[in-house]
Short mmCIF file of C-alpha atoms and ligand atoms in Angstrom, two decimals:
data_model
loop_
_atom_site.label_atom_id
_atom_site.label_comp_id
_atom_site.label_asym_id
_atom_site.label_seq_id
_atom_site.Cartn_x
_atom_site.Cartn_y
_atom_site.Cartn_z
CA MET A 1 34.86 -34.14 6.75
CA THR A 2 36.21 -32.35 10.16
CA GLU A 3 34.24 -31.97 13.55
CA ALA A 4 31.91 -29.40 13.36
CA LYS A 5 31.12 -28.96 16.53
CA LEU A 6 27.58 -26.69 15.61
CA ILE A 7 25.55 -24.35 17.82
CA PRO A 8 23.01 -27.05 18.55
CA ALA A 9 18.89 -24.67 17.38
CA LEU A 10 17.86 -26.01 21.49
CA ASN A 11 15.62 -23.55 23.02
CA LYS A 12 17.55 -23.83 26.24
CA GLU A 13 15.09 -23.40 28.67
CA ASN A 14 13.73 -26.90 27.77
CA LEU A 15 16.27 -29.03 25.93
CA SER A 16 13.46 -29.82 23.04
CA HIS A 17 12.67 -29.26 19.83
CA PHE A 18 11.28 -25.90 18.53
CA SER A 19 7.49 -27.20 18.60
CA LYS A 20 5.80 -26.87 14.98
CA THR A 21 5.70 -23.25 13.98
CA TYR A 22 1.82 -21.86 14.80
CA VAL A 23 0.17 -19.01 14.59
CA PRO A 24 -2.61 -17.54 16.80
CA SER A 25 -5.75 -16.45 14.74
CA ARG A 26 -5.41 -12.66 14.34
CA LEU A 27 -8.30 -10.16 12.48
CA LEU A 28 -5.51 -7.53 11.00
CA LEU A 29 -7.47 -4.37 11.37
CA GLY A 30 -5.00 -1.49 11.20
CA PRO A 31 -2.83 -0.85 8.49
CA GLY A 32 -1.61 -3.49 6.94
CA PRO A 33 -0.70 -6.12 6.61
CA SER A 34 -4.48 -6.53 6.27
CA ASN A 35 -6.17 -10.05 6.78
CA ALA A 36 -4.75 -12.49 3.64
CA HIS A 37 -8.50 -14.41 2.19
CA PRO A 38 -8.92 -18.12 2.60
CA GLU A 39 -9.25 -18.72 -1.13
CA VAL A 40 -6.50 -16.29 -1.23
CA LEU A 41 -4.10 -18.76 1.47
CA ASN A 42 -5.62 -22.07 -0.61
CA ALA A 43 -3.90 -20.42 -3.64
CA LEU A 44 -0.95 -19.96 -1.90
CA SER A 45 -0.05 -23.30 -0.06
CA LEU A 46 0.00 -25.69 -3.33
CA ASN A 47 3.27 -26.58 -4.16
CA PRO A 48 5.41 -24.59 -6.46
CA ILE A 49 6.19 -25.48 -10.15
CA GLY A 50 9.33 -23.75 -12.15
CA HIS A 51 8.75 -20.17 -13.16
CA LEU A 52 10.16 -20.88 -16.78
CA ASP A 53 7.25 -23.51 -16.55
CA GLU A 54 4.42 -22.54 -19.25
CA ALA A 55 1.72 -23.24 -17.13
CA TYR A 56 4.01 -20.69 -14.41
CA ILE A 57 4.07 -18.86 -18.06
CA SER A 58 0.61 -18.43 -18.77
CA LEU A 59 -0.54 -16.77 -14.71
CA MET A 60 1.84 -14.97 -15.97
CA SER A 61 -0.50 -13.34 -18.10
CA ASP A 62 -3.69 -13.59 -16.31
CA VAL A 63 -1.45 -11.64 -12.69
CA GLN A 64 -0.50 -9.01 -15.56
CA GLN A 65 -5.20 -8.97 -17.86
CA LEU A 66 -6.22 -8.84 -13.91
CA LEU A 67 -3.97 -6.27 -12.62
CA ARG A 68 -4.28 -4.23 -15.44
CA TYR A 69 -7.77 -4.23 -14.79
CA THR A 70 -7.80 -3.24 -11.43
CA TRP A 71 -4.90 -0.55 -12.65
CA GLN A 72 -7.77 0.59 -14.68
CA CYS A 73 -5.22 0.46 -18.29
CA ASN A 74 -4.20 -0.73 -21.58
CA ASN A 75 0.05 -0.87 -19.81
CA ARG A 76 2.07 -2.65 -21.41
CA ILE A 77 3.83 -2.38 -19.19
CA THR A 78 1.88 -4.09 -16.15
CA LEU A 79 3.65 -6.54 -13.86
CA PRO A 80 4.02 -7.26 -10.50
CA MET A 81 7.51 -6.62 -8.33
CA SER A 82 8.82 -9.05 -6.22
CA GLY A 83 9.23 -7.37 -2.37
CA THR A 84 6.38 -5.23 -0.78
CA GLY A 85 5.29 -2.22 -1.65
CA SER A 86 7.88 -0.32 -0.60
CA ALA A 87 10.11 -2.35 -3.64
CA ALA A 88 7.98 -0.47 -6.83
CA MET A 89 8.27 2.46 -4.75
CA GLU A 90 11.61 2.11 -5.07
CA ALA A 91 11.88 0.87 -8.61
CA SER A 92 9.21 3.63 -9.64
CA ILE A 93 12.40 6.23 -8.67
CA ALA A 94 15.14 4.49 -9.70
CA ASN A 95 14.46 3.96 -12.73
CA PHE A 96 13.20 7.36 -13.52
CA ILE A 97 15.10 9.47 -12.15
CA GLU A 98 18.79 10.24 -13.66
CA GLU A 99 21.34 11.76 -11.35
CA GLY A 100 20.21 15.50 -11.41
CA GLU A 101 17.22 15.71 -12.22
CA LYS A 102 14.44 17.33 -10.95
CA ILE A 103 12.17 15.81 -8.78
CA LEU A 104 8.44 17.69 -6.76
CA ILE A 105 6.95 15.24 -4.33
CA ALA A 106 3.67 16.41 -1.74
CA LYS A 107 4.87 14.87 0.73
CA LYS A 108 1.13 15.15 3.76
CA GLY A 109 2.85 12.73 6.16
CA TYR A 110 4.76 9.48 6.34
CA PHE A 111 5.67 8.41 3.33
CA GLY A 112 6.53 11.20 1.34
CA ASP A 113 8.49 11.82 3.30
CA ARG A 114 9.87 7.64 2.73
CA LEU A 115 9.89 8.93 -1.44
CA VAL A 116 12.36 12.18 -0.64
CA ASP A 117 14.35 9.93 1.48
CA MET A 118 14.11 7.55 -2.02
CA ALA A 119 14.60 10.07 -4.23
CA THR A 120 17.38 11.59 -2.16
CA ARG A 121 19.77 8.75 -2.68
CA TYR A 122 19.46 8.02 -6.36
CA LYS A 123 20.83 11.69 -6.92
CA ALA A 124 17.79 13.28 -7.50
CA GLN A 125 17.77 17.39 -7.44
CA VAL A 126 14.54 16.86 -5.24
CA SER A 127 12.27 19.67 -4.12
CA PHE A 128 9.30 20.04 -2.10
CA ILE A 129 5.57 20.73 -0.31
CA GLU A 130 4.86 20.23 1.70
CA LYS A 131 0.62 20.35 4.39
CA PRO A 132 0.34 19.02 7.58
CA TRP A 133 -0.73 15.31 8.09
CA GLY A 134 -4.68 15.40 7.98
CA GLU A 135 -4.58 17.91 5.41
CA ALA A 136 -4.77 17.01 0.72
CA PHE A 137 -2.80 19.75 -1.27
CA THR A 138 -5.69 21.39 -4.29
CA TYR A 139 -5.75 21.82 -7.40
CA GLU A 140 -4.86 24.96 -7.33
CA GLU A 141 -2.18 24.50 -4.79
CA ILE A 142 -0.10 21.56 -6.94
CA LYS A 143 -0.63 22.80 -10.53
CA TYR A 144 1.48 26.40 -9.76
CA GLU A 145 4.25 24.59 -7.58
CA ILE A 146 4.45 21.94 -11.26
CA GLU A 147 4.15 25.64 -13.56
CA THR A 148 7.03 27.10 -11.33
CA LYS A 149 8.84 24.34 -10.45
CA LYS A 150 9.13 22.37 -13.89
CA PRO A 151 10.28 19.15 -12.25
CA ALA A 152 10.85 15.99 -14.43
CA ILE A 153 8.40 14.29 -12.29
CA PHE A 154 6.00 15.03 -9.19
CA ALA A 155 4.83 12.30 -7.00
CA ILE A 156 2.51 12.33 -4.53
CA VAL A 157 1.04 9.35 -2.44
CA HIS A 158 -3.59 8.21 -3.17
CA ALA A 159 -4.16 7.35 -0.71
CA GLU A 160 -2.04 8.47 2.88
CA THR A 161 -1.78 5.15 5.35
CA SER A 162 -0.30 7.36 7.68
CA SER A 163 -2.90 10.51 8.38
CA GLY A 164 -5.97 8.43 7.05
CA VAL A 165 -5.89 11.46 3.44
CA LEU A 166 -7.96 10.78 0.37
CA GLN A 167 -5.71 13.01 -1.69
CA PRO A 168 -8.30 13.54 -5.00
CA LEU A 169 -6.39 13.71 -8.16
CA ASP A 170 -8.84 15.31 -11.11
CA GLY A 171 -6.88 17.23 -13.64
CA ILE A 172 -3.55 16.74 -12.34
CA GLY A 173 -2.05 14.24 -15.37
CA ASP A 174 -3.31 16.97 -17.46
CA ILE A 175 -0.78 19.87 -15.96
CA CYS A 176 1.75 17.29 -15.97
CA ARG A 177 1.39 16.47 -19.62
CA LYS A 178 0.74 20.51 -19.87
CA ASN A 179 4.37 21.12 -18.57
CA ASN A 180 6.32 17.90 -19.48
CA CYS A 181 6.38 15.60 -16.23
CA LEU A 182 5.84 12.92 -15.15
CA PHE A 183 3.10 12.06 -13.33
CA LEU A 184 3.40 9.42 -10.13
CA VAL A 185 1.42 7.88 -7.39
CA ASP A 186 1.80 6.02 -4.48
CA ALA A 187 -1.67 3.68 -4.93
CA VAL A 188 -0.83 0.96 -2.09
CA THR A 189 -3.49 2.04 -0.07
CA SER A 190 -5.56 2.67 -2.67
CA LEU A 191 -6.12 -0.56 -6.01
CA GLY A 192 -8.63 -2.14 -5.47
CA ALA A 193 -10.19 -1.01 -2.72
CA LEU A 194 -10.92 2.50 -4.31
CA GLU A 195 -11.73 4.41 -7.56
CA LEU A 196 -8.37 4.94 -8.79
CA LEU A 197 -8.39 4.86 -12.54
CA ILE A 198 -5.13 4.71 -14.23
CA ASP A 199 -5.65 5.63 -18.00
CA GLU A 200 -8.48 8.17 -17.66
CA TRP A 201 -6.40 10.63 -14.15
CA LYS A 202 -3.51 10.47 -16.44
CA ILE A 203 -1.82 8.94 -14.55
CA ASP A 204 2.26 7.83 -15.99
CA LEU A 205 3.45 6.13 -13.46
CA ALA A 206 2.00 4.30 -10.20
CA TYR A 207 2.66 1.70 -7.78
CA SER A 208 0.97 -0.45 -5.07
CA CYS A 209 1.22 -3.49 -2.48
CA SER A 210 -0.15 -7.16 -2.56
CA GLN A 211 -1.75 -7.18 1.27
CA LYS A 212 -3.93 -4.19 1.57
CA GLY A 213 -6.55 -4.17 -0.84
CA LEU A 214 -5.09 -7.09 -2.48
CA SER A 215 -6.65 -9.48 0.28
CA CYS A 216 -3.08 -11.12 0.34
CA PRO A 217 0.10 -11.29 2.75
CA PRO A 218 2.48 -8.57 2.24
CA GLY A 219 5.37 -9.89 -0.68
CA LEU A 220 4.08 -8.59 -4.35
CA SER A 221 4.32 -5.43 -5.49
CA PRO A 222 2.22 -4.44 -8.66
CA PHE A 223 3.44 -1.40 -10.86
CA THR A 224 2.38 0.65 -13.99
CA MET A 225 3.78 2.78 -16.65
CA ASN A 226 2.68 3.70 -19.65
CA LYS A 227 4.05 4.98 -23.23
CA ARG A 228 5.28 8.53 -21.87
CA ALA A 229 7.43 7.03 -19.26
CA GLU A 230 8.48 4.04 -21.59
CA GLU A 231 9.79 6.83 -23.38
CA LYS A 232 11.23 8.43 -19.95
CA LEU A 233 13.29 4.65 -19.43
CA GLY A 234 14.19 4.76 -23.44
CA SER A 235 16.19 7.52 -23.20
CA ARG A 236 18.63 7.12 -20.85
CA LYS A 237 21.77 8.05 -20.92
CA THR A 238 22.33 5.47 -17.74
CA LYS A 239 21.86 2.48 -16.34
CA VAL A 240 19.21 2.28 -14.09
CA PRO A 241 21.58 2.76 -10.61
CA ASN A 242 19.46 -1.03 -9.29
CA TRP A 243 20.14 -3.90 -10.47
CA TYR A 244 16.95 -6.26 -8.66
CA LEU A 245 14.76 -3.57 -9.80
CA ASP A 246 15.45 -2.30 -13.24
CA LEU A 247 12.59 -2.17 -15.65
CA SER A 248 14.24 -2.59 -18.34
CA LEU A 249 16.06 -7.05 -17.17
CA LEU A 250 12.65 -7.85 -15.48
CA ASN A 251 10.00 -6.51 -18.41
CA LYS A 252 12.28 -9.19 -20.38
CA TYR A 253 10.99 -11.59 -17.88
CA TRP A 254 7.81 -10.10 -17.67
CA GLY A 255 7.36 -9.62 -21.65
CA SER A 256 7.43 -11.42 -24.30
CA ASP A 257 10.76 -12.34 -23.58
CA ARG A 258 10.31 -14.37 -21.21
CA VAL A 259 14.23 -13.71 -20.34
CA TYR A 260 15.83 -14.97 -16.70
CA HIS A 261 16.29 -12.66 -14.20
CA HIS A 262 15.26 -13.58 -10.55
CA THR A 263 13.80 -16.92 -10.08
CA ALA A 264 10.04 -14.84 -9.41
CA PRO A 265 8.62 -15.78 -5.20
CA VAL A 266 6.08 -17.64 -7.92
CA ASN A 267 3.25 -18.92 -4.25
CA MET A 268 2.98 -14.68 -4.29
CA ASN A 269 2.13 -14.83 -8.32
CA PHE A 270 0.16 -17.03 -7.45
CA ALA A 271 -1.54 -16.07 -4.55
CA ILE A 272 -2.39 -12.41 -6.28
CA ARG A 273 -4.03 -13.88 -9.33
CA GLU A 274 -6.10 -15.08 -6.41
CA GLY A 275 -7.14 -11.98 -4.99
CA LEU A 276 -7.32 -10.20 -8.32
CA ARG A 277 -9.25 -12.93 -9.76
CA LEU A 278 -12.31 -12.25 -6.79
CA ILE A 279 -12.17 -8.48 -7.24
CA ALA A 280 -13.22 -9.06 -10.93
CA ASN A 281 -15.33 -11.70 -10.56
CA GLU A 282 -16.53 -8.64 -7.54
CA GLY A 283 -16.34 -6.42 -10.02
CA LEU A 284 -14.33 -3.32 -8.70
CA GLU A 285 -17.42 -0.27 -8.50
CA ASN A 286 -19.15 -3.15 -5.45
CA VAL A 287 -15.68 -3.45 -4.71
CA TRP A 288 -15.31 0.03 -4.54
CA ASN A 289 -19.61 0.64 -2.91
CA ARG A 290 -18.15 -2.01 -0.54
CA HIS A 291 -15.27 -0.24 1.11
CA ASN A 292 -17.15 2.84 1.22
CA THR A 293 -20.02 1.98 2.30
CA ASN A 294 -17.63 0.28 4.84
CA ALA A 295 -15.60 3.06 6.38
CA LYS A 296 -18.57 5.03 6.20
CA LYS A 297 -20.67 2.67 9.11
CA LEU A 298 -17.15 3.23 10.74
CA TRP A 299 -17.13 6.08 11.61
CA ASN A 300 -20.81 7.02 12.13
CA GLY A 301 -20.41 4.53 14.54
CA LEU A 302 -17.17 6.07 16.00
CA GLU A 303 -18.92 9.34 16.15
CA SER A 304 -21.75 7.62 17.98
CA LEU A 305 -19.11 6.74 20.61
CA GLY A 306 -18.17 10.11 21.05
CA MET A 307 -15.26 9.51 19.42
CA GLU A 308 -13.43 11.81 16.76
CA LEU A 309 -11.72 11.34 13.66
CA HIS A 310 -8.36 13.22 12.64
CA VAL A 311 -9.75 13.99 9.25
CA SER A 312 -11.99 16.39 7.54
CA GLU A 313 -14.33 14.01 5.62
CA ASP A 314 -14.70 15.57 2.24
CA TYR A 315 -10.80 14.29 2.38
CA ARG A 316 -11.49 11.00 5.00
CA LEU A 317 -9.71 7.60 4.22
CA PRO A 318 -11.89 4.64 3.62
CA THR A 319 -9.33 1.56 3.82
CA LEU A 320 -8.12 3.92 6.96
CA THR A 321 -9.29 5.67 9.20
CA THR A 322 -7.67 7.99 11.87
CA VAL A 323 -8.99 8.07 15.00
CA LYS A 324 -8.13 10.39 18.11
CA ILE A 325 -7.20 9.16 20.85
CA PRO A 326 -9.80 10.49 24.11
CA PRO A 327 -7.67 12.64 26.22
CA ALA A 328 -7.90 10.81 29.39
CA VAL A 329 -7.50 7.68 27.84
CA ASP A 330 -4.10 5.28 26.99
CA GLY A 331 -4.32 4.24 23.85
CA ASP A 332 -1.46 1.51 23.92
CA GLY A 333 -3.08 0.28 26.73
CA PHE A 334 -6.66 0.62 24.45
CA ARG A 335 -5.14 -1.49 21.79
CA ASN A 336 -2.63 -3.61 23.16
CA HIS A 337 -6.24 -5.14 25.53
CA LEU A 338 -8.22 -5.63 21.97
CA LEU A 339 -4.58 -8.18 21.06
CA ARG A 340 -4.00 -9.87 23.29
CA ASN A 341 -7.76 -10.61 23.88
CA PHE A 342 -9.68 -10.09 21.54
CA GLY A 343 -7.29 -10.94 18.55
CA ILE A 344 -7.85 -7.69 16.53
CA GLU A 345 -4.91 -5.70 15.90
CA ILE A 346 -5.79 -2.21 15.16
CA GLY A 347 -2.92 0.42 14.67
CA ASN A 348 -0.52 2.60 16.55
CA GLY A 349 -0.43 7.09 15.07
CA LEU A 350 3.02 6.77 12.72
CA GLY A 351 5.40 9.85 13.48
CA GLU A 352 4.29 13.06 15.32
CA LEU A 353 0.85 11.13 15.44
CA SER A 354 2.40 8.43 17.34
CA GLY A 355 0.17 8.77 20.90
CA LYS A 356 -2.04 10.40 19.49
CA VAL A 357 -4.87 8.83 17.42
CA TRP A 358 -5.63 5.08 16.60
CA ARG A 359 -5.67 3.60 12.61
CA VAL A 360 -7.61 1.32 11.73
CA GLY A 361 -7.46 -0.16 8.49
CA LEU A 362 -10.97 -2.33 6.56
CA MET A 363 -8.91 -3.34 3.74
CA GLY A 364 -9.82 -5.33 1.06
CA PHE A 365 -11.04 -8.82 2.01
CA ASN A 366 -11.30 -7.12 6.20
CA SER A 367 -13.89 -4.22 4.78
CA CYS A 368 -17.68 -5.99 6.14
CA GLU A 369 -19.75 -5.22 8.13
CA GLU A 370 -19.57 -8.14 11.01
CA ASN A 371 -15.90 -6.10 12.06
CA VAL A 372 -17.19 -3.44 11.44
CA ASP A 373 -20.21 -4.57 14.46
CA ARG A 374 -17.48 -6.20 16.47
CA LEU A 375 -14.98 -3.29 16.38
CA LEU A 376 -17.57 -0.72 16.81
CA ASN A 377 -19.16 -3.46 20.39
CA LEU A 378 -15.40 -3.43 21.12
CA PHE A 379 -14.82 0.42 21.46
CA ASP A 380 -17.93 0.29 22.90
CA THR A 381 -17.82 -1.70 25.86
CA GLU A 382 -13.97 -1.94 26.84
CA LEU A 383 -13.04 1.75 25.83
CA LYS A 384 -13.94 3.03 29.50
CA LYS A 385 -11.98 0.43 31.16
CA PHE A 386 -8.56 2.07 29.43
CA SER A 387 -9.14 6.59 31.29
CA ILE A 388 -6.46 7.78 32.99
CA PHE A 389 -9.34 9.09 35.45
CA GLU A 390 -11.42 6.57 36.63
CA SER A 391 -15.09 8.11 36.45
CA SER A 392 -14.87 9.61 32.71
CA THR A 393 -16.97 9.14 30.69
CA PHE A 394 -17.20 9.15 26.36
C1 PLP B 401 2.18 0.92 3.22
C2 PLP B 401 2.44 1.17 2.06
C3 PLP B 401 3.96 1.96 1.72
C4 PLP B 401 4.86 0.84 2.03
O1 PLP B 401 5.38 -0.57 0.98
P1 PLP B 401 5.16 -1.51 2.02
O2 PLP B 401 4.30 -2.74 1.24
O3 PLP B 401 5.49 -1.53 3.85
O4 PLP B 401 6.74 -1.91 1.36
C5 PLP B 401 4.27 2.82 0.91
N1 PLP B 401 2.98 3.57 0.44
C6 PLP B 401 1.95 3.70 1.60
C7 PLP B 401 1.13 5.39 1.45
C8 PLP B 401 2.08 2.78 1.71
O5 PLP B 401 0.30 2.98 2.77
#
């Protein structure tokens, strides 16, 4: 063996070894990740088993069955992809777009922009319609655009986490079917938290993530597609240009063949099984009601403290509230104060809303009355300390 001079893994200051991994305790009331449920953490800490072990195969079937319930669909191809929400987002583009095909993207925030970026990279012929961050599209606007542009895919974000808007999806599935177009929905901040009916709303393709409504850490992205989408995938003339996210390959593992594709992140699948089981035990409608009730409590509480909300109540998103930073307040100062002194994370505005709003998330396990009370109490007692003018009141 050669005498290799290794770079030492030492802390320069005291030349001692690193201490054991330590992470401070946080209450995550921002745009995600959200806290994982304690039972999910227990499942996550189990020793891995082989990803082709029959015990694991049976767990995969549970995950798929629980996902179908949570998505409210009977789609054969329903699986959690390895990777965060953006992985299934990219899969939805990579598998269903062939070079030059038309996609219409309705964008009203940061994640609509990401869809445009991805579709452009896969060489789609991209067109989009746009709304200011904080507004939603009307049924008529969408209908007109689909009928005139005749895209192969229409994509829209259900719960826009950047602006705090919940996009109504009623009737869009029918327009897409009449116009021979696939209906793609980003349900990253709605799955497992807000009413979402994949089959009834005629959604052909949808994706989500593990760390928002499902009370898990980030790492998996649930995906579902129906027969219409299967037909489109089956009629591709070219190979899917992304190996890792190729659904025909992934489905050989998640379908009945169980052929190795990539090593499943088995512990994350233990975790998501547990997160989904907790949702099924509580009952989807109860879960949706809990998210709506706690969000309303937050909205009322903030307004009675004199705060203004960025989105009108008709389109306001229960899982993520955008609160206007009062003009006389140091927004970052307050946010950092909550984190450093109370262990509570809330988010800054993203993109054009940076410095204008805070983003408060109540997702999954974190959507509970105690968390709302705790946060409202801090807005009441601590915010005045961050007034730029000394005697400013709210
Ligand atoms: C969080 C989010 C994503 C991206 O998911 P990641 O898990 O961060 O990759 C996509 N769309 C929406 C609406 C989101 O909120």
